[in-house]
PDB file of C-alpha atoms in Angstrom:
ATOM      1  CA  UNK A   1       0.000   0.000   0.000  1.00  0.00           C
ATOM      2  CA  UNK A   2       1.827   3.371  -1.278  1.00  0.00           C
ATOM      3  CA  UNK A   3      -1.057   5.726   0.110  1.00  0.00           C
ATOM      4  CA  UNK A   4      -0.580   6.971   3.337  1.00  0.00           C
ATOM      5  CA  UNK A   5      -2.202   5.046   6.155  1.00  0.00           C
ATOM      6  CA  UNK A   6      -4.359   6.722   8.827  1.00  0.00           C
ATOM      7  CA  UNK A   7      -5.694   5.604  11.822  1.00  0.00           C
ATOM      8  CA  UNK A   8      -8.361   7.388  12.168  1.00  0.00           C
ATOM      9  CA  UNK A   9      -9.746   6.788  15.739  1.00  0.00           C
ATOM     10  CA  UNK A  10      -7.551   6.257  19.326  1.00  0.00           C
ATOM     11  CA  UNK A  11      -7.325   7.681  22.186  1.00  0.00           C
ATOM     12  CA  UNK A  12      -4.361   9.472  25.120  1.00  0.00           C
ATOM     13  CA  UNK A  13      -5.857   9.301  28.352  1.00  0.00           C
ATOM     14  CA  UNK A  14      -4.492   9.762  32.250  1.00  0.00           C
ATOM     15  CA  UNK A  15      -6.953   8.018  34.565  1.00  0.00           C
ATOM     16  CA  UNK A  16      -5.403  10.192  37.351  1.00  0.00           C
ATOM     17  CA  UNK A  17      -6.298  13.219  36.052  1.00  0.00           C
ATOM     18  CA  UNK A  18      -9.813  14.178  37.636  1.00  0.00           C
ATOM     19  CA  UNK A  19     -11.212  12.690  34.067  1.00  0.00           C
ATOM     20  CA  UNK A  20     -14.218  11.040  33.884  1.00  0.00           C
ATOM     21  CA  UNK A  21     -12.844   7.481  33.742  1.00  0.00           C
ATOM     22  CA  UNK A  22     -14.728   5.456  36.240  1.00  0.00           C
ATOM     23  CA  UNK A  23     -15.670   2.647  33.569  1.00  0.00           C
ATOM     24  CA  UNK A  24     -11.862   1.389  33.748  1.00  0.00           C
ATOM     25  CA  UNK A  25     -12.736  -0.652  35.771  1.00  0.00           C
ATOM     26  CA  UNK A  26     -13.406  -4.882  36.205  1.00  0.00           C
ATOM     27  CA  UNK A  27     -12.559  -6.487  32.561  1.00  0.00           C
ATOM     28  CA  UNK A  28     -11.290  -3.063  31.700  1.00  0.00           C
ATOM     29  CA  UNK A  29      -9.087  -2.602  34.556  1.00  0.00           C
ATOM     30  CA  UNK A  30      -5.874  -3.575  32.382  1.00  0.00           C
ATOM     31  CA  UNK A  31      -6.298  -0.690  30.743  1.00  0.00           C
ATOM     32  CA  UNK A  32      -6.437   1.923  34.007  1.00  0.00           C
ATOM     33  CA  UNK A  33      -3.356   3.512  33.102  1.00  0.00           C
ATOM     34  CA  UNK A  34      -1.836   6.139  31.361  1.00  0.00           C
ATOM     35  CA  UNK A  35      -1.504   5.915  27.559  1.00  0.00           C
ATOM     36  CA  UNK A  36       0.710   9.057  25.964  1.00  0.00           C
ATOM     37  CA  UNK A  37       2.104   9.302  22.417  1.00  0.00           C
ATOM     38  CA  UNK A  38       5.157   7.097  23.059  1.00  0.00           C
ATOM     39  CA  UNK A  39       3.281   4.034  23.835  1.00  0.00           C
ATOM     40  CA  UNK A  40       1.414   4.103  20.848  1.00  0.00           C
ATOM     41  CA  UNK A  41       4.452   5.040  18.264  1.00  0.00           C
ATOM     42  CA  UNK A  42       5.715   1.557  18.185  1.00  0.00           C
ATOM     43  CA  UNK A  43       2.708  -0.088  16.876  1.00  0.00           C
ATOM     44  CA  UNK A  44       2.391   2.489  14.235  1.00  0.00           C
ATOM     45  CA  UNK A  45       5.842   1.895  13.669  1.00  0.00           C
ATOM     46  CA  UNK A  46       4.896  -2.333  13.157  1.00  0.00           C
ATOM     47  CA  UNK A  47       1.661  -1.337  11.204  1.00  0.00           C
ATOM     48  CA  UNK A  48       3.183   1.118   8.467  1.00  0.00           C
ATOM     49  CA  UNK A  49       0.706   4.101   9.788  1.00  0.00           C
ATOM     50  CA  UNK A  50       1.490   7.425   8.677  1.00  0.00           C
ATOM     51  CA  UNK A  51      -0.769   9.487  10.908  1.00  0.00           C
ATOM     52  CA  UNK A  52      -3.541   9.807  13.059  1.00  0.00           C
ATOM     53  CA  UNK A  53      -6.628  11.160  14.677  1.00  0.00           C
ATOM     54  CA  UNK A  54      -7.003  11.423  18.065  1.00  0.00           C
ATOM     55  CA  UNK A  55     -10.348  11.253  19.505  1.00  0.00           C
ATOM     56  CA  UNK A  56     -11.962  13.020  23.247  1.00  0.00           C
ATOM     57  CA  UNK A  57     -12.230  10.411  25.901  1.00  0.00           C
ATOM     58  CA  UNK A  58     -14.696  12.386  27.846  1.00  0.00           C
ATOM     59  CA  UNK A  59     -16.804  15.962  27.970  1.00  0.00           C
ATOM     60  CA  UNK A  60     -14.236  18.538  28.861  1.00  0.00           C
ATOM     61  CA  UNK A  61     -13.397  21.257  27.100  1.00  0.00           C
ATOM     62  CA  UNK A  62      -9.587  21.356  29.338  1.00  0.00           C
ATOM     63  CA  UNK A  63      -8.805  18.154  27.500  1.00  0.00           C
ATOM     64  CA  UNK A  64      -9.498  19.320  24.028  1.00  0.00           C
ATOM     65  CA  UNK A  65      -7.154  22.026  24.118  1.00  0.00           C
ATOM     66  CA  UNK A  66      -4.614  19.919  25.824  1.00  0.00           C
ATOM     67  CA  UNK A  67      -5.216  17.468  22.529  1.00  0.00           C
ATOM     68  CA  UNK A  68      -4.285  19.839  19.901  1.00  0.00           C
ATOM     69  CA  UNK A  69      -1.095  20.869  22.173  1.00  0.00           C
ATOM     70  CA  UNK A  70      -0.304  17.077  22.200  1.00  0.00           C
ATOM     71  CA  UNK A  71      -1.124  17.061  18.579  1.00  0.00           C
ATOM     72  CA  UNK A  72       1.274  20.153  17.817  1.00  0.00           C
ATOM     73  CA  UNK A  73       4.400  18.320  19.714  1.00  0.00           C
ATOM     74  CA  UNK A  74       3.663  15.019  18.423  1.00  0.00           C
ATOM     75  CA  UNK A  75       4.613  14.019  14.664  1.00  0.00           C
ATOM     76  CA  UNK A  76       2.101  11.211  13.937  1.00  0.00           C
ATOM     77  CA  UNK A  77      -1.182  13.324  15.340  1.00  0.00           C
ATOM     78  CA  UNK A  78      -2.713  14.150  12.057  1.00  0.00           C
ATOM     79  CA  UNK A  79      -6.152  15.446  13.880  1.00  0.00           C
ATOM     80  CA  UNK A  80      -8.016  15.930  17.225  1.00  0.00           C
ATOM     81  CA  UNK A  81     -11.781  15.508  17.537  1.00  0.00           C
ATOM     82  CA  UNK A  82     -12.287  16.991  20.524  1.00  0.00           C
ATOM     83  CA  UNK A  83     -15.185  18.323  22.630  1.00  0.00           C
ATOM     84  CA  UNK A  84     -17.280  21.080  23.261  1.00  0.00           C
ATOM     85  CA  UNK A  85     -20.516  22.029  25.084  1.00  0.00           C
ATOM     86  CA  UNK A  86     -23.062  22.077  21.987  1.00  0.00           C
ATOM     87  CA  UNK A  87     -25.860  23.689  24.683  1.00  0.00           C
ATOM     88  CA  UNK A  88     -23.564  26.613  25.651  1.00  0.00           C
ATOM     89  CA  UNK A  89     -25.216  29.815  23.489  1.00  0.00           C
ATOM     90  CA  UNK A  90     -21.378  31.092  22.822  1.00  0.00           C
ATOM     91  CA  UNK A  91     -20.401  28.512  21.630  1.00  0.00           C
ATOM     92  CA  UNK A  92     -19.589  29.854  18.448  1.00  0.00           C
ATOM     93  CA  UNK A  93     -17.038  31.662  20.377  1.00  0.00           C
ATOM     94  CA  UNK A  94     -15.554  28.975  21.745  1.00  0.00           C
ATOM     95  CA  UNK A  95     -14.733  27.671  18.370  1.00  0.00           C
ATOM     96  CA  UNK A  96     -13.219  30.581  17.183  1.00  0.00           C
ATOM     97  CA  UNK A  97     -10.998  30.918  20.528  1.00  0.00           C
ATOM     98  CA  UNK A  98      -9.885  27.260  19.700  1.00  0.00           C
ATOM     99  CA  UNK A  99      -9.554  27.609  15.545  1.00  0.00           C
ATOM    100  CA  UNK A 100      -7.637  30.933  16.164  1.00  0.00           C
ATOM    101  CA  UNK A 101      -5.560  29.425  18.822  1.00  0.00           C
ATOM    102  CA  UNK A 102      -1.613  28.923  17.918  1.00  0.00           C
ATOM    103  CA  UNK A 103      -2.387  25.234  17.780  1.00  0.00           C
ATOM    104  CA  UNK A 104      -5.997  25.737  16.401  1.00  0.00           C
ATOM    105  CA  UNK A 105      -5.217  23.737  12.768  1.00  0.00           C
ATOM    106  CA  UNK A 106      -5.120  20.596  14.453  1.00  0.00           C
ATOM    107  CA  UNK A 107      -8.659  20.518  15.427  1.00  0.00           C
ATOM    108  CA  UNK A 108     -10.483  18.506  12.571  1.00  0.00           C
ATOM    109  CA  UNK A 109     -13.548  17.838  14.736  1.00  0.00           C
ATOM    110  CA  UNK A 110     -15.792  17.280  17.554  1.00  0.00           C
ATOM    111  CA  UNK A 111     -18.109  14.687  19.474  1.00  0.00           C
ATOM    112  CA  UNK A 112     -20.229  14.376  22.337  1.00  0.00           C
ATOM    113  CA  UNK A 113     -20.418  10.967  24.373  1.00  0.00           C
ATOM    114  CA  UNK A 114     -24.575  10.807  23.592  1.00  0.00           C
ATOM    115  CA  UNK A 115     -24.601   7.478  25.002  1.00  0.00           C
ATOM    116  CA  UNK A 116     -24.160   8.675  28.279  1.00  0.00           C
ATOM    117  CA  UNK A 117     -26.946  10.838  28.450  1.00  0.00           C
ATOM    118  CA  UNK A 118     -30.249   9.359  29.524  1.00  0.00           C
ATOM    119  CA  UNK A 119     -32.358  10.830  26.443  1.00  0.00           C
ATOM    120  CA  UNK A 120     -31.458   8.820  23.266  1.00  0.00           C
ATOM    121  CA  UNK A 121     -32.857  12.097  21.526  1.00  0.00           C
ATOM    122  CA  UNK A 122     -30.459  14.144  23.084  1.00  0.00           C
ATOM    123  CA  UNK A 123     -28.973  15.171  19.586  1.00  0.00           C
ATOM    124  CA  UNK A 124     -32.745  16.325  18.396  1.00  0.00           C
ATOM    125  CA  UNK A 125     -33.070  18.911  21.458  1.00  0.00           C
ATOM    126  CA  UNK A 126     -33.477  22.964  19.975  1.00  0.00           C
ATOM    127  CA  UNK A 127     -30.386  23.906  21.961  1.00  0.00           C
ATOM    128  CA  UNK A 128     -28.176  21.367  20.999  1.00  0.00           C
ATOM    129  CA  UNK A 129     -28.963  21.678  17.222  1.00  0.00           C
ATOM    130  CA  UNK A 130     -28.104  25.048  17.578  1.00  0.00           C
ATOM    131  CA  UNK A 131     -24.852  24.457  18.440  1.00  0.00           C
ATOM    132  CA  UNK A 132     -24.349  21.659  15.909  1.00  0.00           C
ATOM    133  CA  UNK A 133     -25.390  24.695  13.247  1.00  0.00           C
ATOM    134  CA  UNK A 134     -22.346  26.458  15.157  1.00  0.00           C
ATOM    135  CA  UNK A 135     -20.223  23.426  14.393  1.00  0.00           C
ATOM    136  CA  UNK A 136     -21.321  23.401  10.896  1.00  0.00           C
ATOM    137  CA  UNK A 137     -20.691  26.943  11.009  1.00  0.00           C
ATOM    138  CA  UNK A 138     -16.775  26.395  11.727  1.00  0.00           C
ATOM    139  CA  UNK A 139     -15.934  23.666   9.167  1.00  0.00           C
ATOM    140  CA  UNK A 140     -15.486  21.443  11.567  1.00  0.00           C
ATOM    141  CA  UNK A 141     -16.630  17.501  11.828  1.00  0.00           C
ATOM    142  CA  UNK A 142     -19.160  16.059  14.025  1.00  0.00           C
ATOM    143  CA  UNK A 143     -18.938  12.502  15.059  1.00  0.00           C
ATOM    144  CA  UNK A 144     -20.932  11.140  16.204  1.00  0.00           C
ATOM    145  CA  UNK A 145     -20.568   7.843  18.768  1.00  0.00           C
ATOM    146  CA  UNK A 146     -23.472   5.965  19.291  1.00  0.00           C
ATOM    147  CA  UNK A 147     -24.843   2.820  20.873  1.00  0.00           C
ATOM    148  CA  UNK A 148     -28.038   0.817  18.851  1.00  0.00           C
ATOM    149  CA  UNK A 149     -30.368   2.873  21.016  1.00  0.00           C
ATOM    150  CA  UNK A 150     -29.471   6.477  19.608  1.00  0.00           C
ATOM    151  CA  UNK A 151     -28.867   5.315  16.397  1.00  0.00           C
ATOM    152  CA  UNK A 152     -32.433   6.828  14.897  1.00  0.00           C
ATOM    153  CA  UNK A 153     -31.587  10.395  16.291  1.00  0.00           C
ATOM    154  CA  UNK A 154     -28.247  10.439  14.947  1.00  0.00           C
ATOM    155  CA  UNK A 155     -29.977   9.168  11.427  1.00  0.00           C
ATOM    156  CA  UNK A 156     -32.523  11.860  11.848  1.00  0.00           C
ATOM    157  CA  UNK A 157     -29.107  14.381  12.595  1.00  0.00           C
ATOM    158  CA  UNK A 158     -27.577  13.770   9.332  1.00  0.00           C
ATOM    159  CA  UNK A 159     -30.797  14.197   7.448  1.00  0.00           C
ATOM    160  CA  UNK A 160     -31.118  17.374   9.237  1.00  0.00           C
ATOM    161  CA  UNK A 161     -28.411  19.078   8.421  1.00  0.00           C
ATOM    162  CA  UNK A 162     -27.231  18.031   4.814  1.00  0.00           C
ATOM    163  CA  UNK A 163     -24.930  20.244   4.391  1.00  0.00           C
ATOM    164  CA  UNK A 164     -22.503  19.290   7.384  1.00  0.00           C
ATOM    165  CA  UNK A 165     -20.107  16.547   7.593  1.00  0.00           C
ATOM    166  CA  UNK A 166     -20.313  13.648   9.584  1.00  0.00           C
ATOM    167  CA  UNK A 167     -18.639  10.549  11.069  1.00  0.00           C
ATOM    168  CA  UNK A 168     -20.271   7.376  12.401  1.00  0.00           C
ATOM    169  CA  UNK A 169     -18.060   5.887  15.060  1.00  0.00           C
ATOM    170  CA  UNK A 170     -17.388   2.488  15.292  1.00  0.00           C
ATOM    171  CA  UNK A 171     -20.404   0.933  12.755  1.00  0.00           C
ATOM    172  CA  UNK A 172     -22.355   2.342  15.856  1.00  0.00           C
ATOM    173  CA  UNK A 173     -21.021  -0.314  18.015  1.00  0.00           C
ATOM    174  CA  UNK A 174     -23.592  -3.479  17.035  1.00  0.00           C
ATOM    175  CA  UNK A 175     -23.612  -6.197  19.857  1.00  0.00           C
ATOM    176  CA  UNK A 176     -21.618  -8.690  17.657  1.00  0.00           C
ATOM    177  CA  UNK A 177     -20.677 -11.068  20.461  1.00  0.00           C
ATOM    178  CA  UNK A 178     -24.925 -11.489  20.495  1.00  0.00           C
ATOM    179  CA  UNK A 179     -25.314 -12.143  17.138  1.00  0.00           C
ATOM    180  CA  UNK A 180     -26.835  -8.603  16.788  1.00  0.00           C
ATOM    181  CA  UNK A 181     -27.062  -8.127  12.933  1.00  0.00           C
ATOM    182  CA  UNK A 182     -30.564  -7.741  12.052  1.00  0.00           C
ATOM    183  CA  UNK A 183     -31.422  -5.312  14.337  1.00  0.00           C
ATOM    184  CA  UNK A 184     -28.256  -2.910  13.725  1.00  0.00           C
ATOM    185  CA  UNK A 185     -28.696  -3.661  10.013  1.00  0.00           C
ATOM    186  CA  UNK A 186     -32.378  -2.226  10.095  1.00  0.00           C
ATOM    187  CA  UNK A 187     -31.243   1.116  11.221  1.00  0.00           C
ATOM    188  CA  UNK A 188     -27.875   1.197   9.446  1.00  0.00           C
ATOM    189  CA  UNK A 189     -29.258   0.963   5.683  1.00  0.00           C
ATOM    190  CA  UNK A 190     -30.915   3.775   6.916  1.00  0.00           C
ATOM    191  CA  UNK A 191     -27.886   5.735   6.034  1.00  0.00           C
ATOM    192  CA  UNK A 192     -28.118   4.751   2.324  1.00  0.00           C
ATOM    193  CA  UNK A 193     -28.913   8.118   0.309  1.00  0.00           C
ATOM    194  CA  UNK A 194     -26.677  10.216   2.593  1.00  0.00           C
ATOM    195  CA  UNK A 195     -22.741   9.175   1.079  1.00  0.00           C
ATOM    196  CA  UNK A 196     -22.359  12.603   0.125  1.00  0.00           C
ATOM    197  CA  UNK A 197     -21.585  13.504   3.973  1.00  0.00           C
ATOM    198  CA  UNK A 198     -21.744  10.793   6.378  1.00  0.00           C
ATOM    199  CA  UNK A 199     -18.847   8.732   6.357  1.00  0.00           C
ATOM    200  CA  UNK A 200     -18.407   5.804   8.761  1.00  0.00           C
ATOM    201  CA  UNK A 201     -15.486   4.348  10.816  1.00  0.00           C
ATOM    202  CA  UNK A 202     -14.293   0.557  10.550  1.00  0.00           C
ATOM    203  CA  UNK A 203     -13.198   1.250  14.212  1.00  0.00           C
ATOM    204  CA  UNK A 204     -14.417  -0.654  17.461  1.00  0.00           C
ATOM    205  CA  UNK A 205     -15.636  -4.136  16.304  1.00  0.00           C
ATOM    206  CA  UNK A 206     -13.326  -5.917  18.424  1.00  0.00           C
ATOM    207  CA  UNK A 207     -14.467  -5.018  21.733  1.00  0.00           C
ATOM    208  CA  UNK A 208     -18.105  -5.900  20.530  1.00  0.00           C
ATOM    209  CA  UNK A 209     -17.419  -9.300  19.667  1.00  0.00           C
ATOM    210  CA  UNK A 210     -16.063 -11.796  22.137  1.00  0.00           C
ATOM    211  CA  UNK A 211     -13.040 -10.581  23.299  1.00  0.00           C
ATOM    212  CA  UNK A 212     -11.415 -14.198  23.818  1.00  0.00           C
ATOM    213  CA  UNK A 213     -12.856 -15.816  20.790  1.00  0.00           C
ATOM    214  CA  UNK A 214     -13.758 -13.168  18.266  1.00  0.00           C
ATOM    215  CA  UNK A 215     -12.069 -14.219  14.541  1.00  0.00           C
ATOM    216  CA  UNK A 216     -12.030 -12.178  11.173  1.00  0.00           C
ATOM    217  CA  UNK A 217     -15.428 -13.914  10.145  1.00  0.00           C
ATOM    218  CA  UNK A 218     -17.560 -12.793  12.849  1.00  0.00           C
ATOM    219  CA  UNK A 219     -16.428  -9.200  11.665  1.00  0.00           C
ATOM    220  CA  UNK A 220     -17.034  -9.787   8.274  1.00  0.00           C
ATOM    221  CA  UNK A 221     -20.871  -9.334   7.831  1.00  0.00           C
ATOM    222  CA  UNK A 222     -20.670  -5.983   9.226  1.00  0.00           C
ATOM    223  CA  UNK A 223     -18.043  -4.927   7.456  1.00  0.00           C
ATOM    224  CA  UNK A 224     -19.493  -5.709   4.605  1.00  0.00           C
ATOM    225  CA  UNK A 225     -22.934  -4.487   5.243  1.00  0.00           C
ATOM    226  CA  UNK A 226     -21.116  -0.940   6.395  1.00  0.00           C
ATOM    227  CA  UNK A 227     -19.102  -0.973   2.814  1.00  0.00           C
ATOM    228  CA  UNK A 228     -22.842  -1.644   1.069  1.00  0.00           C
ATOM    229  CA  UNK A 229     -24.100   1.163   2.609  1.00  0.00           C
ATOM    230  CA  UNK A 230     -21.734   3.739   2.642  1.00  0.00           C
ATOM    231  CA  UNK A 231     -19.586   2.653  -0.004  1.00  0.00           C
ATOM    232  CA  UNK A 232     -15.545   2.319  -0.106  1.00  0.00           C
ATOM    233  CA  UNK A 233     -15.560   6.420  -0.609  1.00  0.00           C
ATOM    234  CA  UNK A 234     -17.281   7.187   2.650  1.00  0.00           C
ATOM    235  CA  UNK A 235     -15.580   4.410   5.154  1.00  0.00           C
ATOM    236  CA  UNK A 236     -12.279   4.166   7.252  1.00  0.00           C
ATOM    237  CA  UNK A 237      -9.642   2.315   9.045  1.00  0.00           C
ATOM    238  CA  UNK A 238      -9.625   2.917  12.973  1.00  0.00           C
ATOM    239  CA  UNK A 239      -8.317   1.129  15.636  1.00  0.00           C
ATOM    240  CA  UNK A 240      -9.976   2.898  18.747  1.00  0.00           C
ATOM    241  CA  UNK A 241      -6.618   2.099  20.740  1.00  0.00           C
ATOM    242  CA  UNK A 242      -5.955   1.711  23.731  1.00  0.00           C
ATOM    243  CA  UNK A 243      -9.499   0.451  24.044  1.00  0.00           C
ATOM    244  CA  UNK A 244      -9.088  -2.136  21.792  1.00  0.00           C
ATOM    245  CA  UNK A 245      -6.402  -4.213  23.966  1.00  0.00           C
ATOM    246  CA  UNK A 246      -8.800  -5.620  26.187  1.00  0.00           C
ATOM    247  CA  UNK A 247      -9.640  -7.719  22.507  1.00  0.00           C
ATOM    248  CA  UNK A 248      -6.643  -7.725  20.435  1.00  0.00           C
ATOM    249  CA  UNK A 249      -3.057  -6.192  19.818  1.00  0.00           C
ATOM    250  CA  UNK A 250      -2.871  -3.025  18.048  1.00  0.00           C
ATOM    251  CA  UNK A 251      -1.707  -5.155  14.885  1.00  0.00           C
ATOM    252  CA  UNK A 252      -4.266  -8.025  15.261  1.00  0.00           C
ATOM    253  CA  UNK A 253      -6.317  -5.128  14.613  1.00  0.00           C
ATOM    254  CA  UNK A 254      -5.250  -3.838  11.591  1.00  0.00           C
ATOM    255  CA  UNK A 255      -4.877  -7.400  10.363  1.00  0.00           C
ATOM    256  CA  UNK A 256      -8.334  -8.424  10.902  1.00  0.00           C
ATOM    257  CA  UNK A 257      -9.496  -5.922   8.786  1.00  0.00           C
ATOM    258  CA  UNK A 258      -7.114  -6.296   6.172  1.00  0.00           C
ATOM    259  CA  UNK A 259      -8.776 -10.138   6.023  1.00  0.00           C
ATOM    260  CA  UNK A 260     -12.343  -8.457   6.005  1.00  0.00           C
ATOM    261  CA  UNK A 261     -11.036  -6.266   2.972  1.00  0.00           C
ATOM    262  CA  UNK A 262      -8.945  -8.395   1.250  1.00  0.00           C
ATOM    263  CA  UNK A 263     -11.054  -9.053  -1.789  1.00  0.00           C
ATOM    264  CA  UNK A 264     -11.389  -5.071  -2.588  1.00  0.00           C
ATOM    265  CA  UNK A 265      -8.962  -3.157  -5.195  1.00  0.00           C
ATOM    266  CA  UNK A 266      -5.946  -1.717  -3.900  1.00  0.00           C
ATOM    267  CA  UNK A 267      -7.679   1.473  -4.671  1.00  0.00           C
ATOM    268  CA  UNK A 268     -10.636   0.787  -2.599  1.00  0.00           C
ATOM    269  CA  UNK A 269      -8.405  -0.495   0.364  1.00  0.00           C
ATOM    270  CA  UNK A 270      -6.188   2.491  -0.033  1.00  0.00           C
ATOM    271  CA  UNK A 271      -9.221   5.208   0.327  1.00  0.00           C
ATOM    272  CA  UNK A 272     -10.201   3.147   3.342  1.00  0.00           C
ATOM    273  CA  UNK A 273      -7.149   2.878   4.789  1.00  0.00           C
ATOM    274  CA  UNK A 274      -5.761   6.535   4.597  1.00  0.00           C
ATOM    275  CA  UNK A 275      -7.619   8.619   1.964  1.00  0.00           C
ATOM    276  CA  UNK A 276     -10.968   8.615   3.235  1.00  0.00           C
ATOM    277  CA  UNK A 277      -9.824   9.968   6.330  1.00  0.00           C
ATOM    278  CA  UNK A 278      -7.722  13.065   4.905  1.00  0.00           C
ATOM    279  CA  UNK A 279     -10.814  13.877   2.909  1.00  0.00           C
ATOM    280  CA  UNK A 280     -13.484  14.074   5.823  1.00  0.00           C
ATOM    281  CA  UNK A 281     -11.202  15.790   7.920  1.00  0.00           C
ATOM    282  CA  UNK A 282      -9.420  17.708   5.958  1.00  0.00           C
ATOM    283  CA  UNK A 283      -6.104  16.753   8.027  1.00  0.00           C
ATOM    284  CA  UNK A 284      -3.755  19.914   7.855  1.00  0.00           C
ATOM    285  CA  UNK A 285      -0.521  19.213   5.970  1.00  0.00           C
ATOM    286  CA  UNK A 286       0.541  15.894   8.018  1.00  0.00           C
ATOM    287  CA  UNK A 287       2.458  14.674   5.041  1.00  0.00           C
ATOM    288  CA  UNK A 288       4.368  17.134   5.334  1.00  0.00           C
ATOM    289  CA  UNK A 289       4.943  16.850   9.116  1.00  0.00           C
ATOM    290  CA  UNK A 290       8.531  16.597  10.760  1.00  0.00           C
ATOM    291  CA  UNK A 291      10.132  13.162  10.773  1.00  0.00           C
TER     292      UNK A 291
END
């Protein structure tokens, strides 16, 4: 593959930092620890990536501009999607203090954990699609990371605002360890009709599937469903590290869904694995980043 390759989704994270990262805890306890830029650059190394994007962990505005300092000192940080409070009425100012900020560029986007909150309609309240017309204002990408329950709103979100791109986090995280096609399927060809500005991540399957027992095949009908619906323009390679090692290495990863794509051009793998990603978010100049 001579295209750059992007990951397009992981995370930095310091549980001891007042952060909101009580869920590390039972079978993800392995992970309660700090990850940083150095742990991560040899797997990149081992993979061939070229560059990232690196994705909030939870709602703080402090840790988005920490993110695009990290991503300003660290050579493989492509991208931040960070945060910010889409109810707050100056918000639009808040953008602009970020975008205008010496290490503004590096901000390609921004996401709010809905799953937390207890409305699965969260996204269709007045004040918060008033700040996601502030978003779309800016330029800026709005992921958005769903579980199967606010799936419709986010589908309802995109039809909304057609003019505004958006990112689908991890195929909406389907229960694959339960078998949990149909009913993820019924909601995700609802997508079909929007390619021109939703684009989806191949990020996250892992830790929905079994985590002992999980192979390549039991990720292959949702791969392949996401590909049917969004196409190989509008999808992309993501590992969601460090969450992903409770499942699988960083590589065992990127391996698995090499095996789902295997039987696709080298074009189509190449948009997927790199391309796809520049294009939604517009990644400033990481090419021609430092060595």
């Amino acid at each position: 593959m001579t295209s750059p390759i992007i990951d397009s989704h992981h995370h930095f994270w310091d549980p001891a930092s007042g952060g909101d990262y009580g869920w590390l805890s039972g079978p993800f306890e392995p992970i309660n620890r700090v990850f940083e830029p150095d742990d991560l650059r040899p797997a990149l190394q081992k993979s061939g990536v070229t560059g990232t994007v690196l994705v909030q962990t939870w709602n703080d505005l402090g840790e988005t501009w920490d993110f695009i300092r990290t991503a300003e000192a660290t050579d493989f940080v492509a991208g931040v999607v960070g945060w910010v409070d889409l109810t707050d009425p100056k918000l639009g100012q808040t953008l602009a203090e970020l975008k205008s900020s010496p290490e503004g560029k590096w901000l390609v986007g921004v996401r709010h954990l809905i799953q937390t909150e207890s409305d699965p309609n969260w996204l269709l309240r007045a004040d918060v699609k008033a700040g996601l017309l502030a978003v779309q204002a800016s330029g800026l990408v709005y992921d958005l990371v769903p579980n199967l329950p606010q799936l419709p709103s986010c589908i309802a979100t995109t039809q909304a605002f057609p003019e505004m791109r958006f990112v689908l986090d991890h195929i909406s995280k389907p229960e694959i360890r339960n078998r949990g096609f149909d009913e993820w399927a019924v909601l995700i060809r609802q997508f079909r009709g929007q390619r021109d500005h939703v684009w989806c991540k191949l990020s996250g399957m892992v830790t929905e599937a079994d985590w002992q027992s999980w192979t390549p095949e039991d990720l292959k009908p949702y791969v392949h469903e996401v590909l049917d619906v969004f196409g190989t323009d509008r999808c992309m390679f993501g590992t969601d590290w460090p969450v992903c090692l409770v499942a699988a290495s960083y590589d065992r990863v990127v391996e698995a869904l090499q095996e789902c794509l295997k039987d696709l051009s080298s074009a189509e793998r190449e948009r997927i694995f790199g391309l796809n990603a520049i294009e939604v978010y517009r990644l400033p100049g990481f090419q021609e980043r430092r060595a």
